[in-house]
Amino acid sequence: MKNNNFSLMFITNNKDLSKHASESGVNRIFIDLEINGKYERQGHLDTLISKHSIDDIKSVRKAITKSELLVRINPIFSGTEKEINDAIYFGADIIMLPMYKTTEEIEFCSNIINNRAKFIPLLETKAASQCLEEVVKIPGVSEIYIGLNDLHRDLGLNFMFEPLTNGVIDNLVSIIKAAGLPFGFGGIARIGEGMLPAELILAEHVRLGSSSVILSRTFHRRSESLSELEALMSLDEEVNKILIKRNELATRSSEQIQEDMYKIKKIVNSIIDRKLNEKIV
């Protein structure tokens, strides 16, 4: 099934895996350079801290012809200008800036990029949410991605997908849509899997009008090579399942949409209660 209006993103620096993902319907290959400050934020958690490098951009760029190449740079630091210029020079189609907190940071990056690539601010802090109305007006900003992992912690919440049920995402999306920008959020496991079932997360993407999602490490079981991935799954089949389910969800009645929202809230609240009980124990 062709996928032209919903971008699936696969994080990898392996050229063979990138090529396979691109040919299997993944729209964006995601190289992750972010390392500065990440261990301090997430080192104690079961989260992915990648070891990708600028050199990976060159090899992956040569391997993919059907997909865009997205490069997440480091948060603003003394080497940001060089990092952006190198990423674009070696073939990045999209630059993503993580952990920003001010409009000035977005303006700084946008000026460096200077329309040579798409620019996606990654909203994952409370401060970033508070300046969103200004950020969406900055020339050069192509779209917004909402990173639920860091955002929920910065907001003092207990579960990654809690912002879907407490109005946070709805409020942010209303600002982004009013500015006419596309957006995406979070990650997704395989259809039929996930602590919060993937199809219910996908239902929220459809309800809100999202145009992109990251295929989580749960989705591909942390595969780091093509042989690992092929031993575990048919990527083409799993991508098709997402696209088919998305089309089905787009035909729901308003009653069905409300029912799915209720299911999500019930599961999220149950997970939060369990986490809080575990803290007490």
mmCIF file of C-alpha atoms in Angstrom:
data_model
loop_
_atom_site.group_PDB
_atom_site.id
_atom_site.type_symbol
_atom_site.label_atom_id
_atom_site.label_comp_id
_atom_site.label_asym_id
_atom_site.label_seq_id
_atom_site.Cartn_x
_atom_site.Cartn_y
_atom_site.Cartn_z
ATOM 1 C CA MET A 1 0.000 0.000 0.000
ATOM 2 C CA LYS A 2 1.380 3.412 -0.957
ATOM 3 C CA ASN A 3 1.779 5.979 1.778
ATOM 4 C CA ASN A 4 1.925 9.585 0.635
ATOM 5 C CA ASN A 5 0.352 11.578 3.459
ATOM 6 C CA PHE A 6 1.468 9.874 6.674
ATOM 7 C CA SER A 7 5.202 9.745 7.386
ATOM 8 C CA LEU A 8 6.564 6.715 9.215
ATOM 9 C CA MET A 9 10.004 7.350 10.702
ATOM 10 C CA PHE A 10 12.611 4.661 11.364
ATOM 11 C CA ILE A 11 15.619 5.501 13.556
ATOM 12 C CA THR A 12 18.749 3.784 12.247
ATOM 13 C CA ASN A 13 22.257 4.538 11.024
ATOM 14 C CA ASN A 14 22.640 1.186 9.241
ATOM 15 C CA LYS A 15 22.702 1.674 5.465
ATOM 16 C CA ASP A 16 21.301 -1.770 4.614
ATOM 17 C CA LEU A 17 18.503 -1.422 7.160
ATOM 18 C CA SER A 18 17.799 2.090 5.877
ATOM 19 C CA LYS A 19 17.530 0.863 2.292
ATOM 20 C CA HIS A 20 15.202 -1.971 3.302
ATOM 21 C CA ALA A 21 13.011 0.325 5.386
ATOM 22 C CA SER A 22 12.785 2.824 2.548
ATOM 23 C CA GLU A 23 11.737 0.103 0.115
ATOM 24 C CA SER A 24 9.179 -1.196 2.647
ATOM 25 C CA GLY A 25 7.216 2.062 2.777
ATOM 26 C CA VAL A 26 9.013 3.994 5.517
ATOM 27 C CA ASN A 27 8.949 7.640 4.432
ATOM 28 C CA ARG A 28 11.704 9.013 6.633
ATOM 29 C CA ILE A 29 14.972 7.501 7.767
ATOM 30 C CA PHE A 30 15.986 9.106 11.058
ATOM 31 C CA ILE A 31 19.641 9.578 12.035
ATOM 32 C CA ASP A 32 19.979 10.638 15.653
ATOM 33 C CA LEU A 33 23.017 12.744 16.554
ATOM 34 C CA GLU A 34 21.555 13.888 19.876
ATOM 35 C CA ILE A 35 23.851 12.961 22.739
ATOM 36 C CA ASN A 36 24.573 16.208 24.642
ATOM 37 C CA GLY A 37 22.728 16.083 27.966
ATOM 38 C CA LYS A 38 20.757 13.005 27.014
ATOM 39 C CA TYR A 39 22.516 10.612 29.390
ATOM 40 C CA GLU A 40 21.939 13.014 32.271
ATOM 41 C CA ARG A 41 18.218 13.174 31.417
ATOM 42 C CA GLN A 42 17.601 9.558 30.493
ATOM 43 C CA GLY A 43 20.602 7.464 31.552
ATOM 44 C CA HIS A 44 18.709 6.022 34.513
ATOM 45 C CA LEU A 45 15.737 5.083 32.313
ATOM 46 C CA ASP A 46 15.140 2.281 29.810
ATOM 47 C CA THR A 47 15.359 4.635 26.854
ATOM 48 C CA LEU A 48 17.425 4.622 23.686
ATOM 49 C CA ILE A 49 20.569 6.754 23.556
ATOM 50 C CA SER A 50 21.982 6.396 20.062
ATOM 51 C CA LYS A 51 25.581 6.488 18.913
ATOM 52 C CA HIS A 52 25.026 7.861 15.424
ATOM 53 C CA SER A 53 27.558 10.197 13.806
ATOM 54 C CA ILE A 54 27.850 12.758 11.018
ATOM 55 C CA ASP A 55 29.612 10.114 8.909
ATOM 56 C CA ASP A 56 26.463 7.963 9.006
ATOM 57 C CA ILE A 57 24.611 10.631 7.038
ATOM 58 C CA LYS A 58 26.824 10.049 4.001
ATOM 59 C CA SER A 59 26.371 6.267 3.897
ATOM 60 C CA VAL A 60 22.618 6.324 4.575
ATOM 61 C CA ARG A 61 22.075 9.094 2.005
ATOM 62 C CA LYS A 62 23.626 6.887 -0.678
ATOM 63 C CA ALA A 63 21.484 3.924 0.379
ATOM 64 C CA ILE A 64 18.034 5.521 0.206
ATOM 65 C CA THR A 65 16.276 6.972 -2.832
ATOM 66 C CA LYS A 66 12.590 6.753 -1.903
ATOM 67 C CA SER A 67 12.652 8.336 1.559
ATOM 68 C CA GLU A 68 13.606 11.608 3.165
ATOM 69 C CA LEU A 69 16.636 11.682 5.456
ATOM 70 C CA LEU A 70 15.918 13.318 8.801
ATOM 71 C CA VAL A 71 18.784 14.249 11.118
ATOM 72 C CA ARG A 72 18.161 15.116 14.751
ATOM 73 C CA ILE A 73 20.998 17.379 15.867
ATOM 74 C CA ASN A 74 22.066 18.165 19.415
ATOM 75 C CA PRO A 75 20.340 20.843 21.491
ATOM 76 C CA ILE A 76 21.816 24.289 20.893
ATOM 77 C CA PHE A 77 25.542 24.378 21.729
ATOM 78 C CA SER A 78 28.748 26.012 20.480
ATOM 79 C CA GLY A 79 28.951 23.599 17.539
ATOM 80 C CA THR A 80 25.356 23.895 16.340
ATOM 81 C CA GLU A 81 26.108 25.903 13.218
ATOM 82 C CA LYS A 82 28.775 23.440 12.058
ATOM 83 C CA GLU A 83 26.555 20.464 12.900
ATOM 84 C CA ILE A 84 23.667 21.846 10.835
ATOM 85 C CA ASN A 85 25.893 22.775 7.905
ATOM 86 C CA ASP A 86 27.616 19.375 7.911
ATOM 87 C CA ALA A 87 24.295 17.516 8.120
ATOM 88 C CA ILE A 88 22.880 19.421 5.144
ATOM 89 C CA TYR A 89 26.112 19.138 3.157
ATOM 90 C CA PHE A 90 26.132 15.356 3.543
ATOM 91 C CA GLY A 91 22.499 14.984 2.505
ATOM 92 C CA ALA A 92 19.987 15.716 5.251
ATOM 93 C CA ASP A 93 16.549 16.641 3.896
ATOM 94 C CA ILE A 94 15.223 17.560 7.331
ATOM 95 C CA ILE A 95 16.869 19.018 10.451
ATOM 96 C CA MET A 96 15.200 18.347 13.811
ATOM 97 C CA LEU A 97 16.144 20.439 16.862
ATOM 98 C CA PRO A 98 15.494 18.792 20.256
ATOM 99 C CA MET A 99 15.121 20.282 23.753
ATOM 100 C CA TYR A 100 14.581 23.896 22.683
ATOM 101 C CA LYS A 101 13.074 26.297 25.197
ATOM 102 C CA THR A 102 12.916 29.670 23.458
ATOM 103 C CA THR A 103 11.848 31.225 20.175
ATOM 104 C CA GLU A 104 15.374 32.623 19.841
ATOM 105 C CA GLU A 105 16.777 29.097 19.554
ATOM 106 C CA ILE A 106 14.352 28.302 16.734
ATOM 107 C CA GLU A 107 15.133 31.554 14.930
ATOM 108 C CA PHE A 108 18.867 30.834 15.289
ATOM 109 C CA CYS A 109 18.559 27.387 13.703
ATOM 110 C CA SER A 110 16.143 28.515 11.025
ATOM 111 C CA ASN A 111 18.554 31.259 9.947
ATOM 112 C CA ILE A 112 21.415 28.762 9.673
ATOM 113 C CA ILE A 113 19.306 26.283 7.697
ATOM 114 C CA ASN A 114 18.144 29.128 5.441
ATOM 115 C CA ASN A 115 15.597 26.969 3.583
ATOM 116 C CA ARG A 116 18.265 24.487 2.470
ATOM 117 C CA ALA A 117 16.352 21.734 4.321
ATOM 118 C CA LYS A 118 13.066 21.321 6.129
ATOM 119 C CA PHE A 119 13.149 22.317 9.794
ATOM 120 C CA ILE A 120 11.267 20.512 12.564
ATOM 121 C CA PRO A 121 11.430 21.842 16.130
ATOM 122 C CA LEU A 122 10.975 18.940 18.556
ATOM 123 C CA LEU A 123 8.654 20.133 21.314
ATOM 124 C CA GLU A 124 9.560 18.222 24.469
ATOM 125 C CA THR A 125 9.743 20.768 27.296
ATOM 126 C CA LYS A 126 7.214 22.819 29.219
ATOM 127 C CA ALA A 127 9.017 25.977 28.073
ATOM 128 C CA ALA A 128 8.707 24.884 24.434
ATOM 129 C CA SER A 129 4.971 24.398 24.849
ATOM 130 C CA GLN A 130 4.651 27.867 26.343
ATOM 131 C CA CYS A 131 6.300 29.579 23.357
ATOM 132 C CA LEU A 132 4.607 27.441 20.692
ATOM 133 C CA GLU A 133 2.329 30.250 19.478
ATOM 134 C CA GLU A 134 5.437 32.250 18.524
ATOM 135 C CA VAL A 135 7.441 29.282 17.197
ATOM 136 C CA VAL A 136 4.805 28.290 14.611
ATOM 137 C CA LYS A 137 5.080 31.776 13.078
ATOM 138 C CA ILE A 138 8.849 31.672 12.565
ATOM 139 C CA PRO A 139 9.808 31.542 8.855
ATOM 140 C CA GLY A 140 11.483 28.292 7.903
ATOM 141 C CA VAL A 141 9.666 26.093 10.416
ATOM 142 C CA SER A 142 8.224 23.261 8.306
ATOM 143 C CA GLU A 143 6.341 21.300 10.937
ATOM 144 C CA ILE A 144 6.307 20.485 14.643
ATOM 145 C CA TYR A 145 6.983 17.159 16.323
ATOM 146 C CA ILE A 146 5.863 16.560 19.904
ATOM 147 C CA GLY A 147 8.204 14.303 21.884
ATOM 148 C CA LEU A 148 6.081 12.683 24.557
ATOM 149 C CA ASN A 149 8.923 10.927 26.372
ATOM 150 C CA ASP A 150 10.712 14.033 27.665
ATOM 151 C CA LEU A 151 7.610 16.237 27.639
ATOM 152 C CA HIS A 152 5.592 14.134 30.060
ATOM 153 C CA ARG A 153 8.494 14.105 32.520
ATOM 154 C CA ASP A 154 9.103 17.848 32.231
ATOM 155 C CA LEU A 155 5.406 18.389 32.965
ATOM 156 C CA GLY A 156 5.651 16.157 36.045
ATOM 157 C CA LEU A 157 3.329 13.504 34.613
ATOM 158 C CA ASN A 158 3.518 9.773 35.305
ATOM 159 C CA PHE A 159 3.104 8.133 31.894
ATOM 160 C CA MET A 160 4.319 8.973 28.401
ATOM 161 C CA PHE A 161 0.845 9.013 26.844
ATOM 162 C CA GLU A 162 -0.874 10.918 29.657
ATOM 163 C CA PRO A 163 -0.738 14.154 27.571
ATOM 164 C CA LEU A 164 -3.177 12.469 25.169
ATOM 165 C CA THR A 165 -5.838 12.201 27.843
ATOM 166 C CA ASN A 166 -5.439 15.386 29.897
ATOM 167 C CA GLY A 167 -5.869 17.940 27.097
ATOM 168 C CA VAL A 168 -2.175 18.827 26.679
ATOM 169 C CA ILE A 169 -1.818 17.419 23.162
ATOM 170 C CA ASP A 170 -5.203 18.760 22.035
ATOM 171 C CA ASN A 171 -4.187 22.267 23.122
ATOM 172 C CA LEU A 172 -0.792 22.090 21.405
ATOM 173 C CA VAL A 173 -2.313 20.657 18.225
ATOM 174 C CA SER A 174 -4.916 23.424 18.064
ATOM 175 C CA ILE A 175 -2.097 26.007 17.976
ATOM 176 C CA ILE A 176 -0.141 24.096 15.319
ATOM 177 C CA LYS A 177 -3.174 23.527 13.103
ATOM 178 C CA ALA A 178 -4.220 27.176 13.381
ATOM 179 C CA ALA A 179 -0.829 28.051 11.888
ATOM 180 C CA GLY A 180 -1.375 25.588 9.037
ATOM 181 C CA LEU A 181 1.624 23.419 9.927
ATOM 182 C CA PRO A 182 1.770 19.619 9.847
ATOM 183 C CA PHE A 183 2.737 17.772 13.029
ATOM 184 C CA GLY A 184 3.386 14.392 14.577
ATOM 185 C CA PHE A 185 3.910 12.981 18.037
ATOM 186 C CA GLY A 186 5.213 10.055 20.035
ATOM 187 C CA GLY A 187 6.067 6.586 18.847
ATOM 188 C CA ILE A 188 4.101 3.523 17.855
ATOM 189 C CA ALA A 189 4.536 -0.225 18.327
ATOM 190 C CA ARG A 190 3.221 -2.871 15.931
ATOM 191 C CA ILE A 191 -0.522 -3.116 15.404
ATOM 192 C CA GLY A 192 -1.890 -5.423 18.115
ATOM 193 C CA GLU A 193 0.970 -4.665 20.503
ATOM 194 C CA GLY A 194 1.956 -2.114 23.127
ATOM 195 C CA MET A 195 1.161 -1.320 26.765
ATOM 196 C CA LEU A 196 -1.257 1.168 25.243
ATOM 197 C CA PRO A 197 -2.340 -0.682 22.068
ATOM 198 C CA ALA A 198 -0.799 0.736 18.909
ATOM 199 C CA GLU A 199 -4.161 0.934 17.165
ATOM 200 C CA LEU A 200 -5.499 3.239 19.902
ATOM 201 C CA ILE A 201 -2.473 5.526 19.609
ATOM 202 C CA LEU A 202 -2.980 5.510 15.854
ATOM 203 C CA ALA A 203 -6.632 6.391 16.465
ATOM 204 C CA GLU A 204 -5.473 9.574 18.190
ATOM 205 C CA HIS A 205 -3.186 10.414 15.283
ATOM 206 C CA VAL A 206 -6.187 10.153 12.987
ATOM 207 C CA ARG A 207 -8.526 12.100 15.294
ATOM 208 C CA LEU A 208 -6.046 14.937 15.729
ATOM 209 C CA GLY A 209 -4.911 15.019 12.089
ATOM 210 C CA SER A 210 -1.280 14.007 12.641
ATOM 211 C CA SER A 211 0.908 13.420 9.598
ATOM 212 C CA SER A 212 3.867 11.537 11.132
ATOM 213 C CA VAL A 213 4.939 9.043 13.791
ATOM 214 C CA ILE A 214 8.160 7.317 14.827
ATOM 215 C CA LEU A 215 8.283 3.525 14.618
ATOM 216 C CA SER A 216 9.408 2.771 18.158
ATOM 217 C CA ARG A 217 12.248 0.475 19.146
ATOM 218 C CA THR A 218 9.504 -1.869 20.415
ATOM 219 C CA PHE A 219 8.214 -1.957 16.842
ATOM 220 C CA HIS A 220 11.471 -3.325 15.421
ATOM 221 C CA ARG A 221 12.710 -5.016 18.629
ATOM 222 C CA ARG A 222 15.818 -2.809 18.718
ATOM 223 C CA SER A 223 17.130 -4.349 15.503
ATOM 224 C CA GLU A 224 20.469 -2.840 14.519
ATOM 225 C CA SER A 225 21.038 -4.761 11.291
ATOM 226 C CA LEU A 226 18.977 -6.015 8.374
ATOM 227 C CA SER A 227 19.585 -9.645 9.301
ATOM 228 C CA GLU A 228 18.306 -9.020 12.840
ATOM 229 C CA LEU A 229 15.171 -7.335 11.532
ATOM 230 C CA GLU A 230 14.380 -9.960 8.888
ATOM 231 C CA ALA A 231 14.726 -12.727 11.461
ATOM 232 C CA LEU A 232 12.042 -11.066 13.542
ATOM 233 C CA MET A 233 9.498 -9.591 11.161
ATOM 234 C CA SER A 234 8.357 -8.618 7.703
ATOM 235 C CA LEU A 235 8.704 -4.839 7.778
ATOM 236 C CA ASP A 236 6.633 -4.451 4.631
ATOM 237 C CA GLU A 237 3.724 -6.353 6.199
ATOM 238 C CA GLU A 238 3.880 -4.410 9.464
ATOM 239 C CA VAL A 239 3.986 -1.068 7.653
ATOM 240 C CA ASN A 240 0.967 -2.116 5.586
ATOM 241 C CA LYS A 241 -0.919 -3.054 8.766
ATOM 242 C CA ILE A 242 -0.433 0.483 10.067
ATOM 243 C CA LEU A 243 -1.612 2.076 6.826
ATOM 244 C CA ILE A 244 -4.626 -0.226 6.516
ATOM 245 C CA LYS A 245 -5.623 0.407 10.135
ATOM 246 C CA ARG A 246 -5.191 4.154 9.646
ATOM 247 C CA ASN A 247 -7.555 4.070 6.673
ATOM 248 C CA GLU A 248 -10.090 2.108 8.720
ATOM 249 C CA LEU A 249 -9.866 4.579 11.603
ATOM 250 C CA ALA A 250 -10.490 7.466 9.234
ATOM 251 C CA THR A 251 -13.989 6.106 8.515
ATOM 252 C CA ARG A 252 -15.159 6.004 12.154
ATOM 253 C CA SER A 253 -18.367 7.653 13.267
ATOM 254 C CA SER A 254 -18.269 10.344 15.950
ATOM 255 C CA GLU A 255 -19.614 7.779 18.406
ATOM 256 C CA GLN A 256 -16.784 5.372 17.592
ATOM 257 C CA ILE A 257 -14.219 8.151 17.998
ATOM 258 C CA GLN A 258 -15.591 8.962 21.451
ATOM 259 C CA GLU A 259 -15.572 5.276 22.358
ATOM 260 C CA ASP A 260 -11.892 4.963 21.360
ATOM 261 C CA MET A 261 -11.030 8.064 23.374
ATOM 262 C CA TYR A 262 -12.742 6.510 26.394
ATOM 263 C CA LYS A 263 -10.749 3.300 25.935
ATOM 264 C CA ILE A 264 -7.490 5.232 25.792
ATOM 265 C CA LYS A 265 -8.286 7.230 28.909
ATOM 266 C CA LYS A 266 -9.276 4.102 30.812
ATOM 267 C CA ILE A 267 -6.049 2.277 29.912
ATOM 268 C CA VAL A 268 -3.846 5.328 30.561
ATOM 269 C CA ASN A 269 -5.451 5.899 33.977
ATOM 270 C CA SER A 270 -4.983 2.222 34.821
ATOM 271 C CA ILE A 271 -1.277 2.399 33.920
ATOM 272 C CA ILE A 272 -0.826 5.587 35.955
ATOM 273 C CA ASP A 273 -2.546 4.027 38.990
ATOM 274 C CA ARG A 274 -0.266 1.014 38.762
ATOM 275 C CA LYS A 275 2.839 3.190 38.515
ATOM 276 C CA LEU A 276 1.776 5.262 41.515
ATOM 277 C CA ASN A 277 1.077 2.125 43.557
ATOM 278 C CA GLU A 278 4.522 0.783 42.661
ATOM 279 C CA LYS A 279 6.079 4.026 43.961
ATOM 280 C CA ILE A 280 4.213 3.696 47.238
ATOM 281 C CA VAL A 281 5.325 0.085 47.666
#
